[in-house]
JSON list of C-alpha atoms in Angstrom, two decimals:
[
{"chain": "B", "resi": 19, "resn": "MET", "atom": "CA", "xyz": [53.59, 3.91, 47.32]},
{"chain": "B", "resi": 20, "resn": "THR", "atom": "CA", "xyz": [52.00, 6.02, 50.03]},
{"chain": "B", "resi": 21, "resn": "PRO", "atom": "CA", "xyz": [49.36, 8.37, 48.65]},
{"chain": "B", "resi": 22, "resn": "LYS", "atom": "CA", "xyz": [49.40, 12.13, 49.22]},
{"chain": "B", "resi": 23, "resn": "PRO", "atom": "CA", "xyz": [47.17, 13.53, 52.00]},
{"chain": "B", "resi": 24, "resn": "PHE", "atom": "CA", "xyz": [43.54, 13.60, 50.94]},
{"chain": "B", "resi": 25, "resn": "PRO", "atom": "CA", "xyz": [41.39, 16.62, 51.89]},
{"chain": "B", "resi": 26, "resn": "TRP", "atom": "CA", "xyz": [38.25, 15.47, 53.69]},
{"chain": "B", "resi": 27, "resn": "ARG", "atom": "CA", "xyz": [35.34, 17.92, 53.74]},
{"chain": "B", "resi": 28, "resn": "LYS", "atom": "CA", "xyz": [32.95, 16.08, 56.01]},
{"chain": "B", "resi": 29, "resn": "LEU", "atom": "CA", "xyz": [32.89, 15.83, 59.79]},
{"chain": "B", "resi": 30, "resn": "THR", "atom": "CA", "xyz": [33.96, 12.51, 61.27]},
{"chain": "B", "resi": 31, "resn": "PRO", "atom": "CA", "xyz": [31.40, 10.46, 63.20]},
{"chain": "B", "resi": 32, "resn": "SER", "atom": "CA", "xyz": [33.17, 11.42, 66.45]},
{"chain": "B", "resi": 33, "resn": "GLN", "atom": "CA", "xyz": [33.01, 15.12, 65.60]},
{"chain": "B", "resi": 34, "resn": "VAL", "atom": "CA", "xyz": [29.30, 14.90, 64.78]},
{"chain": "B", "resi": 35, "resn": "ALA", "atom": "CA", "xyz": [28.58, 13.02, 68.01]},
{"chain": "B", "resi": 36, "resn": "LEU", "atom": "CA", "xyz": [30.39, 15.66, 70.05]},
{"chain": "B", "resi": 37, "resn": "MET", "atom": "CA", "xyz": [28.57, 18.51, 68.30]},
{"chain": "B", "resi": 38, "resn": "GLU", "atom": "CA", "xyz": [25.23, 16.79, 68.93]},
{"chain": "B", "resi": 39, "resn": "ARG", "atom": "CA", "xyz": [26.12, 16.37, 72.60]},
{"chain": "B", "resi": 40, "resn": "LEU", "atom": "CA", "xyz": [27.18, 20.02, 72.89]},
{"chain": "B", "resi": 41, "resn": "ALA", "atom": "CA", "xyz": [24.01, 21.20, 71.14]},
{"chain": "B", "resi": 42, "resn": "ALA", "atom": "CA", "xyz": [21.90, 19.32, 73.68]},
{"chain": "B", "resi": 43, "resn": "GLU", "atom": "CA", "xyz": [23.70, 21.07, 76.57]},
{"chain": "B", "resi": 44, "resn": "ASN", "atom": "CA", "xyz": [23.06, 24.82, 76.35]},
{"chain": "B", "resi": 45, "resn": "ASP", "atom": "CA", "xyz": [25.11, 25.47, 79.49]},
{"chain": "B", "resi": 46, "resn": "GLY", "atom": "CA", "xyz": [28.16, 23.71, 78.02]},
{"chain": "B", "resi": 47, "resn": "ILE", "atom": "CA", "xyz": [29.83, 20.47, 79.00]},
{"chain": "B", "resi": 48, "resn": "PRO", "atom": "CA", "xyz": [32.72, 20.35, 81.48]},
{"chain": "B", "resi": 49, "resn": "ILE", "atom": "CA", "xyz": [35.79, 19.26, 79.56]},
{"chain": "B", "resi": 50, "resn": "SER", "atom": "CA", "xyz": [36.63, 16.93, 82.46]},
{"chain": "B", "resi": 51, "resn": "ARG", "atom": "CA", "xyz": [33.52, 14.88, 81.53]},
{"chain": "B", "resi": 52, "resn": "LEU", "atom": "CA", "xyz": [34.63, 14.31, 77.92]},
{"chain": "B", "resi": 53, "resn": "GLU", "atom": "CA", "xyz": [36.06, 10.98, 76.82]},
{"chain": "B", "resi": 54, "resn": "TYR", "atom": "CA", "xyz": [39.41, 10.80, 75.05]},
{"chain": "B", "resi": 55, "resn": "ARG", "atom": "CA", "xyz": [37.72, 10.42, 71.64]},
{"chain": "B", "resi": 56, "resn": "GLU", "atom": "CA", "xyz": [35.69, 13.55, 72.36]},
{"chain": "B", "resi": 57, "resn": "LEU", "atom": "CA", "xyz": [38.78, 15.49, 73.43]},
{"chain": "B", "resi": 58, "resn": "LEU", "atom": "CA", "xyz": [40.43, 14.78, 70.09]},
{"chain": "B", "resi": 59, "resn": "ALA", "atom": "CA", "xyz": [37.27, 15.84, 68.25]},
{"chain": "B", "resi": 60, "resn": "LEU", "atom": "CA", "xyz": [37.08, 18.96, 70.45]},
{"chain": "B", "resi": 61, "resn": "ASP", "atom": "CA", "xyz": [40.62, 19.94, 69.49]},
{"chain": "B", "resi": 62, "resn": "GLU", "atom": "CA", "xyz": [39.90, 19.53, 65.77]},
{"chain": "B", "resi": 63, "resn": "LEU", "atom": "CA", "xyz": [36.59, 21.40, 65.99]},
{"chain": "B", "resi": 64, "resn": "GLN", "atom": "CA", "xyz": [38.16, 24.26, 67.97]},
{"chain": "B", "resi": 65, "resn": "LYS", "atom": "CA", "xyz": [40.74, 24.76, 65.23]},
{"chain": "B", "resi": 66, "resn": "LEU", "atom": "CA", "xyz": [37.89, 25.04, 62.72]},
{"chain": "B", "resi": 67, "resn": "GLY", "atom": "CA", "xyz": [35.97, 27.52, 64.89]},
{"chain": "B", "resi": 68, "resn": "PHE", "atom": "CA", "xyz": [32.91, 25.32, 65.46]},
{"chain": "B", "resi": 69, "resn": "VAL", "atom": "CA", "xyz": [33.51, 24.78, 69.17]},
{"chain": "B", "resi": 70, "resn": "GLU", "atom": "CA", "xyz": [35.07, 26.88, 71.90]},
{"chain": "B", "resi": 71, "resn": "SER", "atom": "CA", "xyz": [36.00, 26.36, 75.52]},
{"chain": "B", "resi": 72, "resn": "ARG", "atom": "CA", "xyz": [35.88, 28.90, 78.31]},
{"chain": "B", "resi": 73, "resn": "ALA", "atom": "CA", "xyz": [36.14, 29.00, 82.08]},
{"chain": "B", "resi": 74, "resn": "ASN", "atom": "CA", "xyz": [32.99, 29.20, 84.15]},
{"chain": "B", "resi": 75, "resn": "ARG", "atom": "CA", "xyz": [33.07, 28.91, 87.96]},
{"chain": "B", "resi": 76, "resn": "ARG", "atom": "CA", "xyz": [36.33, 26.96, 88.24]},
{"chain": "B", "resi": 77, "resn": "LYS", "atom": "CA", "xyz": [35.36, 24.65, 85.34]},
{"chain": "B", "resi": 78, "resn": "LEU", "atom": "CA", "xyz": [36.48, 24.65, 81.75]},
{"chain": "B", "resi": 79, "resn": "LEU", "atom": "CA", "xyz": [33.37, 24.20, 79.61]},
{"chain": "B", "resi": 80, "resn": "ALA", "atom": "CA", "xyz": [32.98, 23.33, 75.92]},
{"chain": "B", "resi": 81, "resn": "PHE", "atom": "CA", "xyz": [30.32, 25.10, 73.82]},
{"chain": "B", "resi": 82, "resn": "LEU", "atom": "CA", "xyz": [29.19, 25.23, 70.22]},
{"chain": "B", "resi": 83, "resn": "THR", "atom": "CA", "xyz": [30.04, 28.55, 68.61]},
{"chain": "B", "resi": 84, "resn": "PRO", "atom": "CA", "xyz": [27.44, 30.38, 66.52]},
{"chain": "B", "resi": 85, "resn": "ARG", "atom": "CA", "xyz": [29.34, 29.03, 63.51]},
{"chain": "B", "resi": 86, "resn": "GLY", "atom": "CA", "xyz": [29.02, 25.50, 64.93]},
{"chain": "B", "resi": 87, "resn": "ARG", "atom": "CA", "xyz": [25.28, 25.92, 65.48]},
{"chain": "B", "resi": 88, "resn": "GLU", "atom": "CA", "xyz": [24.97, 27.17, 61.90]},
{"chain": "B", "resi": 89, "resn": "LEU", "atom": "CA", "xyz": [26.87, 24.11, 60.63]},
{"chain": "B", "resi": 90, "resn": "LYS", "atom": "CA", "xyz": [24.62, 21.79, 62.64]},
{"chain": "B", "resi": 91, "resn": "ALA", "atom": "CA", "xyz": [21.49, 23.52, 61.33]},
{"chain": "B", "resi": 92, "resn": "ASP", "atom": "CA", "xyz": [22.80, 23.10, 57.79]},
{"chain": "B", "resi": 93, "resn": "GLY", "atom": "CA", "xyz": [23.10, 19.32, 58.24]},
{"chain": "B", "resi": 94, "resn": "TYR", "atom": "CA", "xyz": [26.89, 19.42, 58.75]},
{"chain": "B", "resi": 95, "resn": "ARG", "atom": "CA", "xyz": [27.51, 20.38, 55.11]},
{"chain": "B", "resi": 96, "resn": "THR", "atom": "CA", "xyz": [30.59, 22.49, 54.55]},
{"chain": "B", "resi": 97, "resn": "ASP", "atom": "CA", "xyz": [33.11, 23.39, 51.88]},
{"chain": "B", "resi": 98, "resn": "LEU", "atom": "CA", "xyz": [35.92, 23.59, 54.45]},
{"chain": "B", "resi": 99, "resn": "VAL", "atom": "CA", "xyz": [38.63, 20.96, 54.56]},
{"chain": "B", "resi": 100, "resn": "ILE", "atom": "CA", "xyz": [37.86, 19.37, 57.92]},
{"chain": "B", "resi": 101, "resn": "LEU", "atom": "CA", "xyz": [41.06, 17.34, 57.99]},
{"chain": "B", "resi": 102, "resn": "ARG", "atom": "CA", "xyz": [43.66, 15.81, 55.74]},
{"chain": "B", "resi": 103, "resn": "ILE", "atom": "CA", "xyz": [43.78, 12.04, 55.64]},
{"chain": "B", "resi": 104, "resn": "THR", "atom": "CA", "xyz": [47.44, 11.05, 55.55]},
{"chain": "B", "resi": 105, "resn": "GLY", "atom": "CA", "xyz": [49.05, 8.41, 53.36]},
{"chain": "B", "resi": 106, "resn": "PRO", "atom": "CA", "xyz": [49.42, 5.86, 56.21]},
{"chain": "B", "resi": 107, "resn": "GLN", "atom": "CA", "xyz": [45.76, 6.39, 57.15]},
{"chain": "B", "resi": 108, "resn": "ILE", "atom": "CA", "xyz": [44.69, 5.82, 53.55]},
{"chain": "B", "resi": 109, "resn": "ASP", "atom": "CA", "xyz": [46.85, 2.68, 53.41]},
{"chain": "B", "resi": 110, "resn": "LEU", "atom": "CA", "xyz": [45.19, 1.34, 56.56]},
{"chain": "B", "resi": 111, "resn": "LEU", "atom": "CA", "xyz": [41.68, 2.07, 55.32]},
{"chain": "B", "resi": 112, "resn": "LYS", "atom": "CA", "xyz": [42.47, 0.25, 52.07]},
{"chain": "B", "resi": 113, "resn": "PHE", "atom": "CA", "xyz": [44.01, -2.64, 54.05]},
{"chain": "B", "resi": 114, "resn": "LEU", "atom": "CA", "xyz": [40.83, -3.00, 56.11]},
{"chain": "B", "resi": 115, "resn": "LYS", "atom": "CA", "xyz": [38.55, -2.88, 53.06]},
{"chain": "B", "resi": 116, "resn": "ASP", "atom": "CA", "xyz": [38.25, -6.56, 52.26]},
{"chain": "B", "resi": 117, "resn": "GLY", "atom": "CA", "xyz": [35.07, -6.53, 50.23]},
{"chain": "B", "resi": 118, "resn": "PRO", "atom": "CA", "xyz": [31.62, -5.00, 50.17]},
{"chain": "B", "resi": 119, "resn": "ILE", "atom": "CA", "xyz": [30.45, -3.53, 53.47]},
{"chain": "B", "resi": 120, "resn": "GLU", "atom": "CA", "xyz": [27.89, -6.26, 54.11]},
{"chain": "B", "resi": 121, "resn": "ASP", "atom": "CA", "xyz": [30.57, -9.00, 53.78]},
{"chain": "B", "resi": 122, "resn": "SER", "atom": "CA", "xyz": [33.48, -7.16, 55.41]},
{"chain": "B", "resi": 123, "resn": "VAL", "atom": "CA", "xyz": [35.23, -8.78, 58.34]},
{"chain": "B", "resi": 124, "resn": "GLY", "atom": "CA", "xyz": [38.38, -6.63, 58.30]},
{"chain": "B", "resi": 125, "resn": "GLN", "atom": "CA", "xyz": [41.72, -7.89, 59.53]},
{"chain": "B", "resi": 126, "resn": "PRO", "atom": "CA", "xyz": [42.90, -9.61, 62.72]},
{"chain": "B", "resi": 127, "resn": "MET", "atom": "CA", "xyz": [44.89, -7.46, 65.12]},
{"chain": "B", "resi": 128, "resn": "THR", "atom": "CA", "xyz": [47.87, -9.75, 64.58]},
{"chain": "B", "resi": 129, "resn": "ALA", "atom": "CA", "xyz": [48.00, -8.66, 60.90]},
{"chain": "B", "resi": 130, "resn": "LEU", "atom": "CA", "xyz": [48.70, -5.07, 61.93]},
{"chain": "B", "resi": 131, "resn": "SER", "atom": "CA", "xyz": [52.29, -3.95, 62.46]},
{"chain": "B", "resi": 132, "resn": "GLY", "atom": "CA", "xyz": [53.03, -1.59, 65.35]},
{"chain": "B", "resi": 133, "resn": "ALA", "atom": "CA", "xyz": [52.75, 1.54, 63.20]},
{"chain": "B", "resi": 134, "resn": "LEU", "atom": "CA", "xyz": [49.62, 0.26, 61.44]},
{"chain": "B", "resi": 135, "resn": "TYR", "atom": "CA", "xyz": [48.08, -0.61, 64.80]},
{"chain": "B", "resi": 136, "resn": "ASP", "atom": "CA", "xyz": [48.61, 2.97, 65.98]},
{"chain": "B", "resi": 137, "resn": "VAL", "atom": "CA", "xyz": [47.03, 4.35, 62.80]},
{"chain": "B", "resi": 138, "resn": "CYS", "atom": "CA", "xyz": [44.09, 1.96, 63.29]},
{"chain": "B", "resi": 139, "resn": "ARG", "atom": "CA", "xyz": [43.66, 3.19, 66.85]},
{"chain": "B", "resi": 140, "resn": "ARG", "atom": "CA", "xyz": [43.40, 6.75, 65.51]},
{"chain": "B", "resi": 141, "resn": "MET", "atom": "CA", "xyz": [40.85, 5.68, 62.88]},
{"chain": "B", "resi": 142, "resn": "THR", "atom": "CA", "xyz": [38.70, 4.06, 65.61]},
{"chain": "B", "resi": 143, "resn": "LEU", "atom": "CA", "xyz": [38.83, 7.35, 67.55]},
{"chain": "B", "resi": 144, "resn": "ARG", "atom": "CA", "xyz": [37.51, 9.15, 64.46]},
{"chain": "B", "resi": 145, "resn": "GLY", "atom": "CA", "xyz": [34.76, 6.56, 63.99]},
{"chain": "B", "resi": 146, "resn": "TRP", "atom": "CA", "xyz": [36.06, 5.17, 60.69]},
{"chain": "B", "resi": 147, "resn": "ALA", "atom": "CA", "xyz": [37.13, 1.77, 62.04]},
{"chain": "B", "resi": 148, "resn": "GLU", "atom": "CA", "xyz": [36.09, -0.42, 64.94]},
{"chain": "B", "resi": 149, "resn": "TRP", "atom": "CA", "xyz": [37.50, -3.26, 67.01]},
{"chain": "B", "resi": 150, "resn": "TYR", "atom": "CA", "xyz": [35.42, -6.36, 67.60]},
{"chain": "B", "resi": 151, "resn": "PRO", "atom": "CA", "xyz": [36.00, -9.83, 69.06]},
{"chain": "B", "resi": 152, "resn": "GLY", "atom": "CA", "xyz": [36.47, -12.43, 66.35]},
{"chain": "B", "resi": 153, "resn": "TRP", "atom": "CA", "xyz": [36.92, -16.14, 66.08]},
{"chain": "B", "resi": 154, "resn": "ASN", "atom": "CA", "xyz": [38.91, -17.88, 68.82]},
{"chain": "B", "resi": 155, "resn": "GLY", "atom": "CA", "xyz": [38.92, -14.75, 71.02]},
{"chain": "B", "resi": 156, "resn": "LYS", "atom": "CA", "xyz": [41.11, -12.69, 68.68]},
{"chain": "B", "resi": 157, "resn": "GLN", "atom": "CA", "xyz": [40.50, -8.98, 68.19]},
{"chain": "B", "resi": 158, "resn": "TRP", "atom": "CA", "xyz": [39.71, -7.81, 64.67]},
{"chain": "B", "resi": 159, "resn": "ALA", "atom": "CA", "xyz": [39.52, -4.37, 63.08]},
{"chain": "B", "resi": 160, "resn": "ARG", "atom": "CA", "xyz": [37.05, -3.46, 60.36]},
{"chain": "B", "resi": 161, "resn": "LEU", "atom": "CA", "xyz": [35.76, -0.36, 58.64]},
{"chain": "B", "resi": 162, "resn": "THR", "atom": "CA", "xyz": [32.57, 1.30, 59.80]},
{"chain": "B", "resi": 163, "resn": "PRO", "atom": "CA", "xyz": [30.10, 2.55, 57.17]},
{"chain": "B", "resi": 164, "resn": "ALA", "atom": "CA", "xyz": [31.73, 6.00, 57.51]},
{"chain": "B", "resi": 165, "resn": "GLY", "atom": "CA", "xyz": [35.14, 4.37, 56.94]},
{"chain": "B", "resi": 166, "resn": "PHE", "atom": "CA", "xyz": [33.85, 2.75, 53.76]},
{"chain": "B", "resi": 167, "resn": "GLU", "atom": "CA", "xyz": [32.65, 6.17, 52.61]},
{"chain": "B", "resi": 168, "resn": "VAL", "atom": "CA", "xyz": [36.15, 7.59, 53.12]},
{"chain": "B", "resi": 169, "resn": "VAL", "atom": "CA", "xyz": [38.03, 4.78, 51.39]},
{"chain": "B", "resi": 170, "resn": "ASN", "atom": "CA", "xyz": [35.57, 4.80, 48.47]},
{"chain": "B", "resi": 171, "resn": "ALA", "atom": "CA", "xyz": [35.98, 8.57, 48.06]},
{"chain": "B", "resi": 172, "resn": "VAL", "atom": "CA", "xyz": [39.78, 8.23, 48.09]},
{"chain": "B", "resi": 173, "resn": "GLY", "atom": "CA", "xyz": [39.55, 5.39, 45.54]},
{"chain": "B", "resi": 174, "resn": "ALA", "atom": "CA", "xyz": [37.28, 7.40, 43.26]},
{"chain": "B", "resi": 175, "resn": "HIS", "atom": "CA", "xyz": [39.67, 10.35, 43.45]},
{"chain": "B", "resi": 176, "resn": "GLU", "atom": "CA", "xyz": [42.67, 8.15, 42.63]},
{"chain": "B", "resi": 177, "resn": "HIS", "atom": "CA", "xyz": [40.77, 6.60, 39.71]},
{"chain": "B", "resi": 178, "resn": "THR", "atom": "CA", "xyz": [39.93, 10.05, 38.34]},
{"chain": "B", "resi": 179, "resn": "VAL", "atom": "CA", "xyz": [43.57, 11.16, 38.63]},
{"chain": "B", "resi": 180, "resn": "ILE", "atom": "CA", "xyz": [44.72, 8.05, 36.76]},
{"chain": "B", "resi": 181, "resn": "GLN", "atom": "CA", "xyz": [42.15, 8.61, 34.00]},
{"chain": "B", "resi": 182, "resn": "PHE", "atom": "CA", "xyz": [43.17, 12.26, 33.67]},
{"chain": "B", "resi": 183, "resn": "ASP", "atom": "CA", "xyz": [46.85, 11.33, 33.54]},
{"chain": "B", "resi": 184, "resn": "THR", "atom": "CA", "xyz": [46.15, 8.71, 30.85]},
{"chain": "B", "resi": 185, "resn": "LEU", "atom": "CA", "xyz": [44.24, 11.25, 28.74]},
{"chain": "B", "resi": 186, "resn": "ARG", "atom": "CA", "xyz": [46.99, 13.82, 29.18]},
{"chain": "B", "resi": 187, "resn": "ARG", "atom": "CA", "xyz": [49.64, 11.35, 28.00]},
{"chain": "B", "resi": 188, "resn": "ARG", "atom": "CA", "xyz": [47.57, 10.34, 24.98]},
{"chain": "B", "resi": 189, "resn": "ARG", "atom": "CA", "xyz": [47.14, 13.94, 23.91]},
{"chain": "B", "resi": 190, "resn": "GLY", "atom": "CA", "xyz": [50.83, 14.62, 24.40]},
{"chain": "B", "resi": 191, "resn": "THR", "atom": "CA", "xyz": [51.88, 11.70, 22.17]},
{"chain": "B", "resi": 192, "resn": "THR", "atom": "CA", "xyz": [49.49, 12.36, 19.26]}
]
């Protein structure tokens, strides 16, 4: 069963990296110099009002907004829902979690179906998973420490929901 979307209230590693880069450049960064991963983070951060883009001398530049600078100064803590982690994304993160972080090797690329591969690609762009060369030249995917944080938070939430549902049923039957 695919879980419901999970509200995530913390910036992704890619979003933090972009905000740090923008904070270091007071004159803005030309959008043409951003990598694909950064463009995706830029889009998400613009929707939240932390980053803006504007034209300056025939270039489109990306800047932190005052709200973005405030978020950075506050250590990236926010009560906003930054994004919603979808059911297929949760399924992939659980699939890649194969043990404690220090022992995790992830899964070989050949174990991922086409749809799961695409979801994994998106998770690597967010900084929650990574590709690495494994045994016999095969590519493997594993969770990053930030990915472990996400999957553990989702698991804790699911555990709490199950406990609450169990208590509710017990009270309803007595």
